[in-house]
Amino acid sequence: MFDLKSEVAQFLIDSDVIVFGSFQLKSGRESPYFFNFGKLSSASLINKLAWFYARFIIENDVDPKVIFGPAYKGIPLAVAIAISLQRDFGVDVDFSFNRKEYKCYGDSGILIGSALDEKSVIIVDDVITSGLTIDDSVNLVRSMSGIVISYLVALDRKEKILMELNRHSQAHKVGWM
């Protein structure tokens, strides 16, 4: 029987999420592969991916009240994970995500979804390369009085700046790749 890490890896390979070639990453580093979550653009694929994240959350006894997904790829992921947790595991959680820019009209602000006030929050995203998105997300959640209990990504590229983030964020990192 495959463990979760193997199942996720096989799913990502089968879904053509991992592509090989020459790619410049957000960090500026060159990589011989790219992890493209944008290819998970059907309901069945995002549903399966969300189920993996939800299963990991349940199996590791992470107990968030809010799933936070940073803009942009984290948004559908957070929503899908919240749905999977409720539908597949009977755990009802809120979800929230940020806008890239503050909106000063209508439903103004930077945050969409659940308020984070004093709630335990897990941040979910696809990949950590430099750690900047996670660092920004941790700071945003804390600025909204949320309590970051963990962050979960499918792929951690293990770049140096991430090691700094882990020491300073006080958020527990969980991941399977």
Short mmCIF file of C-alpha atoms in Angstrom, two decimals:
data_model
loop_
_atom_site.label_atom_id
_atom_site.label_comp_id
_atom_site.label_asym_id
_atom_site.label_seq_id
_atom_site.Cartn_x
_atom_site.Cartn_y
_atom_site.Cartn_z
CA MET A 1 0.00 0.00 0.00
CA PHE A 2 1.29 3.48 -0.91
CA ASP A 3 1.76 6.04 1.79
CA LEU A 4 0.27 9.51 1.30
CA LYS A 5 3.52 11.03 0.01
CA SER A 6 3.76 8.38 -2.71
CA GLU A 7 0.09 8.75 -3.61
CA VAL A 8 0.40 12.52 -3.98
CA ALA A 9 3.59 12.22 -6.03
CA GLN A 10 1.97 9.70 -8.37
CA PHE A 11 -1.13 11.89 -8.72
CA LEU A 12 0.97 14.92 -9.64
CA ILE A 13 2.97 12.93 -12.18
CA ASP A 14 -0.17 11.40 -13.70
CA SER A 15 -1.78 14.86 -13.87
CA ASP A 16 1.23 16.35 -15.73
CA VAL A 17 1.67 18.94 -12.98
CA ILE A 18 5.44 18.42 -12.97
CA VAL A 19 7.00 19.57 -16.23
CA PHE A 20 10.66 19.34 -17.20
CA GLY A 21 12.73 21.87 -19.10
CA SER A 22 14.43 25.14 -18.11
CA PHE A 23 12.43 27.47 -15.90
CA GLN A 24 13.16 30.67 -14.01
CA LEU A 25 11.45 30.58 -10.61
CA LYS A 26 9.92 33.48 -8.65
CA SER A 27 13.11 33.49 -6.58
CA GLY A 28 15.17 34.11 -9.73
CA ARG A 29 16.75 30.67 -9.54
CA GLU A 30 16.84 28.43 -12.62
CA SER A 31 15.25 24.99 -12.28
CA PRO A 32 15.12 21.90 -14.51
CA TYR A 33 11.50 21.33 -13.51
CA PHE A 34 8.39 23.35 -12.79
CA PHE A 35 5.45 22.47 -10.59
CA ASN A 36 2.38 23.85 -12.37
CA PHE A 37 -0.77 23.62 -10.26
CA GLY A 38 -2.53 25.56 -13.00
CA LYS A 39 -2.87 22.27 -14.86
CA LEU A 40 -5.31 21.07 -12.18
CA SER A 41 -8.12 22.97 -13.86
CA SER A 42 -10.92 20.42 -13.78
CA ALA A 43 -13.27 19.73 -10.90
CA SER A 44 -12.12 16.12 -10.62
CA LEU A 45 -8.42 17.06 -10.40
CA ILE A 46 -8.78 19.89 -7.86
CA ASN A 47 -11.17 17.68 -5.88
CA LYS A 48 -8.58 14.89 -5.70
CA LEU A 49 -5.80 17.29 -4.73
CA ALA A 50 -7.97 18.86 -2.02
CA TRP A 51 -8.79 15.40 -0.70
CA PHE A 52 -5.05 14.71 -0.30
CA TYR A 53 -4.58 17.94 1.65
CA ALA A 54 -7.68 17.26 3.78
CA ARG A 55 -6.57 13.70 4.46
CA PHE A 56 -3.13 14.96 5.52
CA ILE A 57 -4.74 17.49 7.88
CA ILE A 58 -6.90 14.79 9.45
CA GLU A 59 -4.17 12.14 9.69
CA ASN A 60 -1.80 14.62 11.36
CA ASP A 61 -4.36 15.96 13.85
CA VAL A 62 -4.10 19.55 12.64
CA ASP A 63 -7.19 21.34 13.92
CA PRO A 64 -7.72 24.62 12.05
CA LYS A 65 -10.81 26.76 12.33
CA VAL A 66 -9.87 28.54 9.07
CA ILE A 67 -8.11 27.38 5.91
CA PHE A 68 -6.27 30.38 4.39
CA GLY A 69 -5.17 30.39 0.75
CA PRO A 70 -2.87 33.14 -0.48
CA ALA A 71 -3.75 34.76 -3.81
CA TYR A 72 -3.83 33.34 -6.42
CA LYS A 73 -3.26 29.59 -6.53
CA GLY A 74 -4.03 29.20 -2.84
CA ILE A 75 -7.56 30.55 -3.28
CA PRO A 76 -9.22 27.61 -5.05
CA LEU A 77 -7.07 25.26 -2.99
CA ALA A 78 -8.34 26.67 0.34
CA VAL A 79 -11.96 26.51 -0.81
CA ALA A 80 -11.60 22.97 -2.17
CA ILE A 81 -9.84 21.75 0.99
CA ALA A 82 -12.57 23.22 3.21
CA ILE A 83 -15.19 21.46 1.08
CA SER A 84 -13.28 18.17 1.20
CA LEU A 85 -12.84 18.37 4.98
CA GLN A 86 -16.59 18.80 5.42
CA ARG A 87 -17.77 16.38 2.75
CA ASP A 88 -15.20 13.60 3.18
CA PHE A 89 -14.26 13.86 6.86
CA GLY A 90 -17.21 15.59 8.56
CA VAL A 91 -15.07 18.53 9.70
CA ASP A 92 -16.61 21.94 9.09
CA VAL A 93 -14.04 24.74 8.75
CA ASP A 94 -14.16 28.27 7.40
CA PHE A 95 -11.98 29.51 4.57
CA SER A 96 -10.41 32.83 3.80
CA PHE A 97 -8.06 34.35 1.25
CA ASN A 98 -6.47 37.65 0.39
CA ARG A 99 -6.65 40.06 -2.50
CA LYS A 100 -3.39 41.12 -4.09
CA GLU A 101 -4.35 44.75 -3.49
CA TYR A 102 -6.42 46.49 -0.84
CA LYS A 103 -9.93 47.36 -2.07
CA CYS A 104 -11.36 50.63 -0.71
CA TYR A 105 -14.95 50.38 -1.99
CA GLY A 106 -17.87 47.96 -1.68
CA ASP A 107 -16.69 45.05 0.46
CA SER A 108 -13.46 46.88 1.12
CA GLY A 109 -10.33 45.42 2.58
CA ILE A 110 -7.69 42.85 1.76
CA LEU A 111 -9.41 39.75 3.16
CA ILE A 112 -12.28 37.75 1.67
CA GLY A 113 -14.07 35.01 3.58
CA SER A 114 -14.00 34.25 7.27
CA ALA A 115 -12.68 36.76 9.76
CA LEU A 116 -9.52 35.48 11.41
CA ASP A 117 -9.92 37.05 14.88
CA GLU A 118 -8.34 34.70 17.42
CA LYS A 119 -9.01 31.66 15.21
CA SER A 120 -6.48 28.89 14.52
CA VAL A 121 -5.43 29.14 10.86
CA ILE A 122 -3.65 26.77 8.52
CA ILE A 123 -2.14 28.36 5.42
CA VAL A 124 -2.22 26.19 2.28
CA ASP A 125 -0.38 26.67 -0.99
CA ASP A 126 1.11 24.67 -3.81
CA VAL A 127 4.87 25.32 -3.66
CA ILE A 128 7.37 27.07 -1.43
CA THR A 129 10.33 28.34 -3.38
CA SER A 130 11.73 31.33 -1.51
CA GLY A 131 9.20 31.38 1.33
CA LEU A 132 8.13 34.95 0.58
CA THR A 133 4.47 34.10 -0.04
CA ILE A 134 4.26 32.13 3.20
CA ASP A 135 6.03 34.93 5.08
CA ASP A 136 3.59 37.49 3.64
CA SER A 137 0.65 35.20 4.47
CA VAL A 138 1.80 34.62 8.05
CA ASN A 139 2.18 38.38 8.54
CA LEU A 140 -1.24 39.07 7.01
CA VAL A 141 -3.01 36.43 9.12
CA ARG A 142 -1.37 37.75 12.26
CA SER A 143 -2.25 41.34 11.36
CA MET A 144 -5.89 40.17 11.27
CA SER A 145 -5.47 38.60 14.76
CA GLY A 146 -5.40 35.06 13.38
CA ILE A 147 -3.27 32.38 15.02
CA VAL A 148 -1.15 30.55 12.45
CA ILE A 149 -0.89 26.94 13.60
CA SER A 150 0.67 25.50 10.45
CA TYR A 151 1.16 25.82 6.74
CA LEU A 152 0.85 23.01 4.25
CA VAL A 153 2.35 22.84 0.78
CA ALA A 154 2.73 20.02 -1.70
CA LEU A 155 6.32 20.90 -2.68
CA ASP A 156 9.02 22.60 -0.62
CA ARG A 157 12.04 23.52 -2.76
CA LYS A 158 14.19 23.96 0.42
CA GLU A 159 15.76 27.29 -0.51
CA LYS A 160 17.79 29.13 2.12
CA ILE A 161 15.35 31.96 2.78
CA LEU A 162 12.76 29.35 3.79
CA MET A 163 15.00 28.22 6.64
CA GLU A 164 14.92 31.79 7.94
CA LEU A 165 11.14 31.82 7.66
CA ASN A 166 10.82 28.66 9.71
CA ARG A 167 12.85 30.14 12.56
CA HIS A 168 10.98 33.44 12.68
CA SER A 169 7.40 32.62 11.77
CA GLN A 170 6.63 30.38 14.77
CA ALA A 171 4.29 28.53 12.43
CA HIS A 172 4.64 24.77 12.31
CA LYS A 173 5.39 23.62 8.78
CA VAL A 174 3.77 20.44 7.57
CA GLY A 175 4.14 18.95 4.14
CA TRP A 176 4.47 15.71 2.28
CA MET A 177 6.84 16.35 -0.63
#
